[in-house]
Coordinates of N, CA, C and O in Angstrom, one line a residue:
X1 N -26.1 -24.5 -2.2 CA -25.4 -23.4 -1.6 C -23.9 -23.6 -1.9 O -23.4 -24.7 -1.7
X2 N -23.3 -22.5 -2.3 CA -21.7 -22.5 -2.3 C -21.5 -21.2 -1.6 O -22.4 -20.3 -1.4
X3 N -20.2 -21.3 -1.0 CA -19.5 -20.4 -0.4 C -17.7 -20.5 -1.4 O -17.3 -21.5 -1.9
X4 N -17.1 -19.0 -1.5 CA -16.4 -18.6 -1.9 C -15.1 -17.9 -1.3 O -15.3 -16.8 -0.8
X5 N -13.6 -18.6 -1.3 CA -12.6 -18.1 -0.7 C -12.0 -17.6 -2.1 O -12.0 -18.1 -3.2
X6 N -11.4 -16.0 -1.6 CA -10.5 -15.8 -2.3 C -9.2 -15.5 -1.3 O -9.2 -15.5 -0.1
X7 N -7.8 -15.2 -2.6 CA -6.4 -14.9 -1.4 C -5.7 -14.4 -2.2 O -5.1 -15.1 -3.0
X8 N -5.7 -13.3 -2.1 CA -5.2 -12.1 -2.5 C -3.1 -12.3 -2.5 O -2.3 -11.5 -2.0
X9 N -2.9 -13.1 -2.8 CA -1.4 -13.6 -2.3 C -0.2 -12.8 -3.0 O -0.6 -11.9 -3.7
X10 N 1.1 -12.8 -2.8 CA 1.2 -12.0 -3.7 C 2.2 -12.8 -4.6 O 3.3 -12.2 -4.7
X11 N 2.1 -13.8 -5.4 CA 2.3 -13.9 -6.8 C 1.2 -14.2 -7.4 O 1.3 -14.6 -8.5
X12 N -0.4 -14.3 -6.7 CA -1.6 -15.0 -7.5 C -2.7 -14.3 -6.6 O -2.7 -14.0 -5.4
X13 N -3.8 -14.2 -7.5 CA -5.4 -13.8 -6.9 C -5.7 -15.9 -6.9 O -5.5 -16.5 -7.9
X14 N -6.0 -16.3 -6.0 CA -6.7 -17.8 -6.4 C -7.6 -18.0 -5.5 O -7.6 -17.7 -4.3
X15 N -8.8 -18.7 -6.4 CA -10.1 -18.5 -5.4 C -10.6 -20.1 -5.5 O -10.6 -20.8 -6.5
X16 N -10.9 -20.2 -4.4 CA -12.1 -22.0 -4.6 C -13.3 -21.8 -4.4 O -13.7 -20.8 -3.8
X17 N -14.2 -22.5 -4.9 CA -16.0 -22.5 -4.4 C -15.5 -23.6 -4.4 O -14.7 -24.1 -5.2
X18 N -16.4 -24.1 -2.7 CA -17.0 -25.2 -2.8 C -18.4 -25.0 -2.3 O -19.0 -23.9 -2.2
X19 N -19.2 -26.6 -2.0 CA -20.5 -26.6 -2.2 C -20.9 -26.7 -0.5 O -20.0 -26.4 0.3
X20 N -21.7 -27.0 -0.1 CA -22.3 -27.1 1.5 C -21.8 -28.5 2.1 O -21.8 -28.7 3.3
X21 N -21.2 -29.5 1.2 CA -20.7 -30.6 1.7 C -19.6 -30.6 2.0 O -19.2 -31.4 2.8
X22 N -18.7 -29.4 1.3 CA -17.6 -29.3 1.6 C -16.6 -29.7 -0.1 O -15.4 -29.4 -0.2
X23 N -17.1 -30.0 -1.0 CA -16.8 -30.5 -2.3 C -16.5 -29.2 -3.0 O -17.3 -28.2 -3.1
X24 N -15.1 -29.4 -3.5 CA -14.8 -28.5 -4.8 C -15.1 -28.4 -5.6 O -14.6 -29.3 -6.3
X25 N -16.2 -27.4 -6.3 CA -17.0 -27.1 -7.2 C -16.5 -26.4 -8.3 O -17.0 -26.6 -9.4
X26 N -15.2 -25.1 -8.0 CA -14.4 -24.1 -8.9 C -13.2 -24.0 -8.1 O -13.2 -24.1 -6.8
X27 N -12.1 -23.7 -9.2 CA -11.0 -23.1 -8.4 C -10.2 -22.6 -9.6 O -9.8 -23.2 -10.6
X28 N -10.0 -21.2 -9.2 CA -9.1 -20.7 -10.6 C -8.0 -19.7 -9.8 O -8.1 -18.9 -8.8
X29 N -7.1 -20.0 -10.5 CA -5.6 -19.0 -9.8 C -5.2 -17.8 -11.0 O -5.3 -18.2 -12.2
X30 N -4.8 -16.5 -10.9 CA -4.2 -15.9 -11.9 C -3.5 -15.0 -11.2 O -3.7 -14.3 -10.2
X31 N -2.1 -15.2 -12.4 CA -0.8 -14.8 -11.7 C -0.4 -13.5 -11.8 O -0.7 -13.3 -13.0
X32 N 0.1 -12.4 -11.5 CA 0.4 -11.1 -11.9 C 1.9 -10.4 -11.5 O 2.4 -11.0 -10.6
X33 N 2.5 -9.7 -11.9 CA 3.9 -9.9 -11.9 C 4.3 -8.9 -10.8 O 4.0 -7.8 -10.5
X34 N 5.0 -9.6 -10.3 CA 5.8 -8.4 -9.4 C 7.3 -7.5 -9.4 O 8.3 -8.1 -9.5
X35 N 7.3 -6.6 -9.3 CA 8.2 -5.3 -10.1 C 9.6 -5.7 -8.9 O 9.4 -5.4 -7.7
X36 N 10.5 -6.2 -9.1 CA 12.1 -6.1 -8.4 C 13.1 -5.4 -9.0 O 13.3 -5.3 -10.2
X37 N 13.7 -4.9 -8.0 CA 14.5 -4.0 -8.5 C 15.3 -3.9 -6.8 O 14.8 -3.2 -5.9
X38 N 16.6 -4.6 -6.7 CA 17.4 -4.1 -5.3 C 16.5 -4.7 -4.2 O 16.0 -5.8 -4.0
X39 N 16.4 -3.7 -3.6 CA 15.4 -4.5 -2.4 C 14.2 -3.9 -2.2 O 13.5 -3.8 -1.2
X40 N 14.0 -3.5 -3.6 CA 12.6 -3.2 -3.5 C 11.3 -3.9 -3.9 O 11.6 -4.3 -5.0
X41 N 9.9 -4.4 -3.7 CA 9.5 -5.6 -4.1 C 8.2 -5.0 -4.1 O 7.7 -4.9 -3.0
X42 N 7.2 -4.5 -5.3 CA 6.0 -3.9 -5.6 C 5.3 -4.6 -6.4 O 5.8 -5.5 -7.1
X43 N 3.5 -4.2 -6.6 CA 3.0 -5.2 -7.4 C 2.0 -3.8 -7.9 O 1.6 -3.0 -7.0
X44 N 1.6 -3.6 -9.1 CA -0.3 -3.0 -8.9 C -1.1 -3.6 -8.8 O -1.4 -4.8 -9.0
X45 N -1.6 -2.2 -8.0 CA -3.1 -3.0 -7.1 C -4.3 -3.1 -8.0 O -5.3 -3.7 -7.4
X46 N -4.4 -2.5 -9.3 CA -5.1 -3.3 -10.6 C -5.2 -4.3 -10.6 O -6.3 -4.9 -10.3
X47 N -3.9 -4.9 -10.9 CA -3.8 -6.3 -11.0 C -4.5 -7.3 -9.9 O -5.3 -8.1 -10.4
X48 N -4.5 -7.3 -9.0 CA -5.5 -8.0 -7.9 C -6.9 -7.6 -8.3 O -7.7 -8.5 -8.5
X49 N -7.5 -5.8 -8.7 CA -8.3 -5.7 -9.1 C -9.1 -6.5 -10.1 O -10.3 -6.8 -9.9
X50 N -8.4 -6.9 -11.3 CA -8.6 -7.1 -12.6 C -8.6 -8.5 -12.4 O -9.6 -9.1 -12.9
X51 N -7.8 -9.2 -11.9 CA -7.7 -10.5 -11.3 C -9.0 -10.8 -11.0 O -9.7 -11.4 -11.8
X52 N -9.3 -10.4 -10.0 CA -10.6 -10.5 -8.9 C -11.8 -10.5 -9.9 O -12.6 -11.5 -9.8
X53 N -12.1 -9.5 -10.9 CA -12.8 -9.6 -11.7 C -13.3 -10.7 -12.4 O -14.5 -11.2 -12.5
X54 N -11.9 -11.0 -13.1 CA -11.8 -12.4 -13.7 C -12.5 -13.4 -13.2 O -13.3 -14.0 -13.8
X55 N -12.1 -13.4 -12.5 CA -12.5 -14.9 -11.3 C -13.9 -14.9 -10.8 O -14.4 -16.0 -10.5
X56 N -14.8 -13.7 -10.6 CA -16.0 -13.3 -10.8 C -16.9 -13.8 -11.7 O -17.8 -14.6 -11.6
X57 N -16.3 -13.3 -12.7 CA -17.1 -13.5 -13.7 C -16.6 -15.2 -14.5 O -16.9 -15.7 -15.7
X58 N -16.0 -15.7 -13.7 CA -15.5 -17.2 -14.5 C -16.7 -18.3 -13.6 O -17.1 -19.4 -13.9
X59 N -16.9 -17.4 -12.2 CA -17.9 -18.6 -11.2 C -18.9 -19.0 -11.9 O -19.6 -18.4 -12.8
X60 N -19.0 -20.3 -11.6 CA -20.0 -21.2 -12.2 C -21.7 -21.1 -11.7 O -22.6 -21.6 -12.4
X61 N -21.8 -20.3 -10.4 CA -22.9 -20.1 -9.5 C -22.5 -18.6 -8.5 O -21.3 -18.3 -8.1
X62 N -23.6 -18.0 -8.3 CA -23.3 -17.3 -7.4 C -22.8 -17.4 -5.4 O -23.7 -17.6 -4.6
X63 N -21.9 -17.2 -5.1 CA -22.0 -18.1 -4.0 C -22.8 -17.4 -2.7 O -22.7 -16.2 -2.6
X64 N -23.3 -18.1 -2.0 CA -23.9 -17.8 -0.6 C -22.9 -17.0 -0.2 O -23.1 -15.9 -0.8
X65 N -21.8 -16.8 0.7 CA -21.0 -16.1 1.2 C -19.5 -15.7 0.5 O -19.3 -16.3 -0.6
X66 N -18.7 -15.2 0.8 CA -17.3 -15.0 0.1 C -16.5 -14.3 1.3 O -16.8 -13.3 1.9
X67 N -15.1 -15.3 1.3 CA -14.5 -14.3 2.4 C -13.1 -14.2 1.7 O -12.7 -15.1 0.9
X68 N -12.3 -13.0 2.0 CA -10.9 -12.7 2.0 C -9.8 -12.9 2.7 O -9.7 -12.4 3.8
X69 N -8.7 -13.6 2.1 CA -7.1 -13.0 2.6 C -6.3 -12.6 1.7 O -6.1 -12.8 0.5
X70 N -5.6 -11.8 2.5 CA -4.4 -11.3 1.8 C -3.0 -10.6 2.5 O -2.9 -10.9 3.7
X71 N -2.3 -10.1 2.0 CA -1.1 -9.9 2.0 C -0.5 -9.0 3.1 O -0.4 -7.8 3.0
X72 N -0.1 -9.9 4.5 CA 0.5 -8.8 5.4 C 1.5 -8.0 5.2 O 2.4 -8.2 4.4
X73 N 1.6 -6.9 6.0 CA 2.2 -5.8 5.2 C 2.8 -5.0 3.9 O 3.8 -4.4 3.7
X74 N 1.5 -5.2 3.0 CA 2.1 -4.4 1.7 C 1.6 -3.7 1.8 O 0.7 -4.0 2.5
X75 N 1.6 -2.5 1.4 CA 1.6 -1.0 1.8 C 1.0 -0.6 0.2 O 1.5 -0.9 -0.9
X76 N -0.2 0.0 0.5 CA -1.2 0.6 -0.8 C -1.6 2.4 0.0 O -1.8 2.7 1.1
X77 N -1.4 3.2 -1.2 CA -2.0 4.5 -0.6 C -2.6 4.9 -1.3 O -2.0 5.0 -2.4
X78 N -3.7 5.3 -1.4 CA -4.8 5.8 -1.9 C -4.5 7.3 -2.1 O -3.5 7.8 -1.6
X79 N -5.5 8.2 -3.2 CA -5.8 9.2 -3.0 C -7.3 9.5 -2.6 O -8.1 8.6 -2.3
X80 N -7.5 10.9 -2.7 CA -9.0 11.4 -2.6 C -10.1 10.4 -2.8 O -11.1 10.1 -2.1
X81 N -9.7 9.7 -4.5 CA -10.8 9.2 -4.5 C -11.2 7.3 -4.5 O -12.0 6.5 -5.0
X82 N -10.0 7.3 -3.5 CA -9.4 6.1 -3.1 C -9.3 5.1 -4.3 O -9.9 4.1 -4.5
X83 N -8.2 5.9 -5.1 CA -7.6 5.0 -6.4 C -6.5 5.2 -5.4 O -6.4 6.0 -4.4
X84 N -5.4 3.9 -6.0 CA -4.0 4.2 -5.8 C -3.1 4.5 -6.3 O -2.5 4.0 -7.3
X85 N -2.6 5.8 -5.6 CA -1.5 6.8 -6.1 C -0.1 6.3 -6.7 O 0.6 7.0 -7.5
X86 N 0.3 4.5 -6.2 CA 1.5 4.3 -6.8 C 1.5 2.8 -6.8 O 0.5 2.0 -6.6
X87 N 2.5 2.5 -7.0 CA 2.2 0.5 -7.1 C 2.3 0.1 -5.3 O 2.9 0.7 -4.3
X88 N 1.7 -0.9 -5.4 CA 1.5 -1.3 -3.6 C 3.1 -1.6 -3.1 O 3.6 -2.4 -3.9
X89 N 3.8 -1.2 -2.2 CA 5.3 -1.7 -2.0 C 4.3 -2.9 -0.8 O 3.4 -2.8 0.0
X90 N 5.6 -4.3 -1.6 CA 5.2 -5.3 -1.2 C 5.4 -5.7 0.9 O 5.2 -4.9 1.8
X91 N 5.7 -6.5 0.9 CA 6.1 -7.1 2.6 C 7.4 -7.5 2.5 O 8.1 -7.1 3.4
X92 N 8.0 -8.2 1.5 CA 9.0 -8.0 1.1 C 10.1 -7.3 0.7 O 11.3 -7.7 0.6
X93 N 9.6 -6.0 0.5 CA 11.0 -4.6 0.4 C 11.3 -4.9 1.3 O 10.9 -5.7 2.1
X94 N 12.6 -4.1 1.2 CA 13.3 -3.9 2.4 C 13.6 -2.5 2.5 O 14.4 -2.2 3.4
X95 N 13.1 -1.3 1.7 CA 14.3 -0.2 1.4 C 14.0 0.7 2.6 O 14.6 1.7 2.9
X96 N 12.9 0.2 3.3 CA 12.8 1.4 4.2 C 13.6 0.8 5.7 O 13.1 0.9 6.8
X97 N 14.8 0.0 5.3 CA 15.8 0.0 5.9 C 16.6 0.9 7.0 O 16.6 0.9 8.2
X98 N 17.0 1.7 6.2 CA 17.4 3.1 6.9 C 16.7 3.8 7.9 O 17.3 4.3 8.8
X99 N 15.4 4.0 7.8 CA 14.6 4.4 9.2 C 14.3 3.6 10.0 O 13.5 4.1 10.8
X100 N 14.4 2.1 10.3 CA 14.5 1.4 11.0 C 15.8 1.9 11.8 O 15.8 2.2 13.0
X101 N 16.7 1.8 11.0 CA 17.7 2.3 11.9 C 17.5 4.2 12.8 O 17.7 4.6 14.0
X102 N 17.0 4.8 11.7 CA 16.8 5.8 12.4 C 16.1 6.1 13.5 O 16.3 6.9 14.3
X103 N 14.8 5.0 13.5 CA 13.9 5.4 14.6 C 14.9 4.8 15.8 O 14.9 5.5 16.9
X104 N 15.8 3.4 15.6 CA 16.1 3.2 16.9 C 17.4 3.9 17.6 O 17.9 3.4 18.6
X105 N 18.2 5.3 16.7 CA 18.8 5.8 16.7 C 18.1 7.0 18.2 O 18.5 7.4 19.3
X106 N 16.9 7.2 17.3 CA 16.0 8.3 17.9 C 15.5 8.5 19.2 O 15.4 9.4 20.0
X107 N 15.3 7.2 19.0 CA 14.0 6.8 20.1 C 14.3 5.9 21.1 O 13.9 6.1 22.2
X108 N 15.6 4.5 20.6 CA 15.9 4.0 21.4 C 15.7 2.4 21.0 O 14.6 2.4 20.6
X109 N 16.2 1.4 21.0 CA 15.5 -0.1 20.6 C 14.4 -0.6 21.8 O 13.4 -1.4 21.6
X110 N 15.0 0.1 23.3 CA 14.0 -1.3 24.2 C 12.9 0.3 24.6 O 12.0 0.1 25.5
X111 N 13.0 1.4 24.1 CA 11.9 2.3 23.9 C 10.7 1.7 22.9 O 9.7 1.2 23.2
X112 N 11.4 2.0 21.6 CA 10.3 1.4 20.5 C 9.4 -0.1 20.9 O 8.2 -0.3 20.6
X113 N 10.4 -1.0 21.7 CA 9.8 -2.3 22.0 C 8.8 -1.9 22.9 O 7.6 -1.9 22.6
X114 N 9.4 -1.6 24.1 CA 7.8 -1.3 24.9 C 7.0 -0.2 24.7 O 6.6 0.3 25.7
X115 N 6.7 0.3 23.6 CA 5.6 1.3 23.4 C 5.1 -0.2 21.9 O 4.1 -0.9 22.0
X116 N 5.7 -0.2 21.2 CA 5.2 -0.8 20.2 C 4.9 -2.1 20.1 O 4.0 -2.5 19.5
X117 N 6.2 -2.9 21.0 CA 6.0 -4.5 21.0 C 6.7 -5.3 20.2 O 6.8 -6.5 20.1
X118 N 7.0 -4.3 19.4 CA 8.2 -4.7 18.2 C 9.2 -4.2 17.4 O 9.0 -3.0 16.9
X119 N 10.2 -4.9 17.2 CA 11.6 -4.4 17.1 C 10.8 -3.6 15.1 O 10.0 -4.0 14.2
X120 N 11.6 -2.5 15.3 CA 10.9 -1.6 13.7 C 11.4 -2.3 12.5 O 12.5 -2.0 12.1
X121 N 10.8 -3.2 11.7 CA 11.1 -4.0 11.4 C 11.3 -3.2 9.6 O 10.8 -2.0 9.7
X122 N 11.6 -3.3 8.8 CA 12.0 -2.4 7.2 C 10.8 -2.9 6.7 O 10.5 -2.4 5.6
X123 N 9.7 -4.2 7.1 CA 8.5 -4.3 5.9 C 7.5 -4.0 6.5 O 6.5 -4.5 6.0
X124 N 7.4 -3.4 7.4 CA 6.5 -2.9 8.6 C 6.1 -1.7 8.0 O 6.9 -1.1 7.3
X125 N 4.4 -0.9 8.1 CA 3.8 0.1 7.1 C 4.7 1.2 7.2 O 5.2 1.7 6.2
X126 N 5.0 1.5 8.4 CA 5.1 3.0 9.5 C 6.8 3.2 8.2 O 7.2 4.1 7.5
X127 N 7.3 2.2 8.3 CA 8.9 2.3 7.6 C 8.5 2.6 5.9 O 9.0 3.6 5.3
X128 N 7.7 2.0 5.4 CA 7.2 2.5 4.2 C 6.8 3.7 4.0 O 7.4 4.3 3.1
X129 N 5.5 4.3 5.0 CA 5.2 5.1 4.8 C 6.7 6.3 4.5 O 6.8 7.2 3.7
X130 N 7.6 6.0 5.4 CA 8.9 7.3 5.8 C 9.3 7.0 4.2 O 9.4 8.1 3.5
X131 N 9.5 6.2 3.7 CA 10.5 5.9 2.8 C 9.3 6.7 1.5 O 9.7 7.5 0.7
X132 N 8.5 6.4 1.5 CA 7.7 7.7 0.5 C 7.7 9.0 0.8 O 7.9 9.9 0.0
X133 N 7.5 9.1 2.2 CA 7.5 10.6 2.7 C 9.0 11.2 2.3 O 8.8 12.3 1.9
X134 N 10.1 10.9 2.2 CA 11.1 11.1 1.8 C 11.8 11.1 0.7 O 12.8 11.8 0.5
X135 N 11.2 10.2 -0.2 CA 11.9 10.0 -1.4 C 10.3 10.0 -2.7 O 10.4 9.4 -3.8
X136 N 9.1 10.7 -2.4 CA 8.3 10.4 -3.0 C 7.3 11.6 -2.8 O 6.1 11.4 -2.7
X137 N 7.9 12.6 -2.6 CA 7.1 13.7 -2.3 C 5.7 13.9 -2.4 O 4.9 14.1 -1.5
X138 N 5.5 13.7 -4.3 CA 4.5 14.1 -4.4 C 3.8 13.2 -4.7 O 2.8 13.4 -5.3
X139 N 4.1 11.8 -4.3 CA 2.7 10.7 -4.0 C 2.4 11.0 -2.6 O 1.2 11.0 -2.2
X140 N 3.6 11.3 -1.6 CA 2.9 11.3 -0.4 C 1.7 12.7 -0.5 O 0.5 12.7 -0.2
X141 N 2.6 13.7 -1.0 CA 1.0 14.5 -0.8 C -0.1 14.5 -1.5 O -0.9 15.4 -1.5
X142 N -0.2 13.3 -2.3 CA -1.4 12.9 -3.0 C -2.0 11.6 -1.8 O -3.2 11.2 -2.0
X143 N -1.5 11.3 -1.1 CA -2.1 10.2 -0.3 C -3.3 11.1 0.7 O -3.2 12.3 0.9
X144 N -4.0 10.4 1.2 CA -5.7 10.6 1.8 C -5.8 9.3 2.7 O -5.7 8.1 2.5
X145 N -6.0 10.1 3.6 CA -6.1 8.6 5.0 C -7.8 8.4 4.6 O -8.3 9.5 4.4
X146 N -8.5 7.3 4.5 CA -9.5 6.6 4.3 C -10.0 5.7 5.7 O -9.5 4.6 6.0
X147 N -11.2 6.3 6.7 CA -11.7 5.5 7.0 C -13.1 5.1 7.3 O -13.3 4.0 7.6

């Protein structure tokens, strides 16, 4: 029996099999590039795809179980047919900056805290999402909530 981690990270897909003893049996990393530009920090979500693939098809055995991690807060939007409409903005941006400020303009800072629990932070989804709804028209209206 093997079991299989992968971790969706964001400069690498890298996965281990090991065996029921606990012994490392496979482990392969592949790196994929990330788009900068200012404070903006994006990857495609291909690339994890095609990665993932890879790494599939490199296993040495099929494994008993496989589990996932990956990347808090990067922001992926799908359309209709849950492809993605643009490259994932990473956790790292920062550009949705500006409505951070705006929400706490709006709403208030120890408002947003006690409804939300946390100060609106620029790599947080909700700030992404604005910063497409704004400056990204027509991916936002190609986006499709998925659940």
């Amino acid at each position: 029996m093997s079991y299989l981690g992968i971790d969706v990270g964001t400069n690498a897909i890298k996965a281990v099999m090991i065996d029921s003893s606990g012994n490392i049996i496979f482990e392969k990393s592949i790196d994929y590039k990330i788009y900068f530009n200012n404070c903006y920090a994006e990857e495609n979500p291909y690339d994890w795809i095609n990665g993932f693939k890879k790494i599939m098809e490199s296993l040495p055995e099929r494994p008993e179980s496989m589990a996932f991690t990956g990347q808090m807060h990067t922001f992926v939007i799908t359309d209709d047919y849950e492809k993605p409409v643009r490259n994932a903005i990473l956790w790292s941006d920062f550009r949705g900056y500006k409505y951070s400020q705006f929400l706490i303009k709006k709403y208030g800072l120890k408002n947003l805290i006690n409804e939300t629990g946390n100060y609106p932070l620029s790599n947080f989804s909700l700030l992404k999402l604005l910063w497409i709804k704004y400056n990204e028209k027509q991916n936002f209206k190609k986006m499709k909530m998925h659940l």
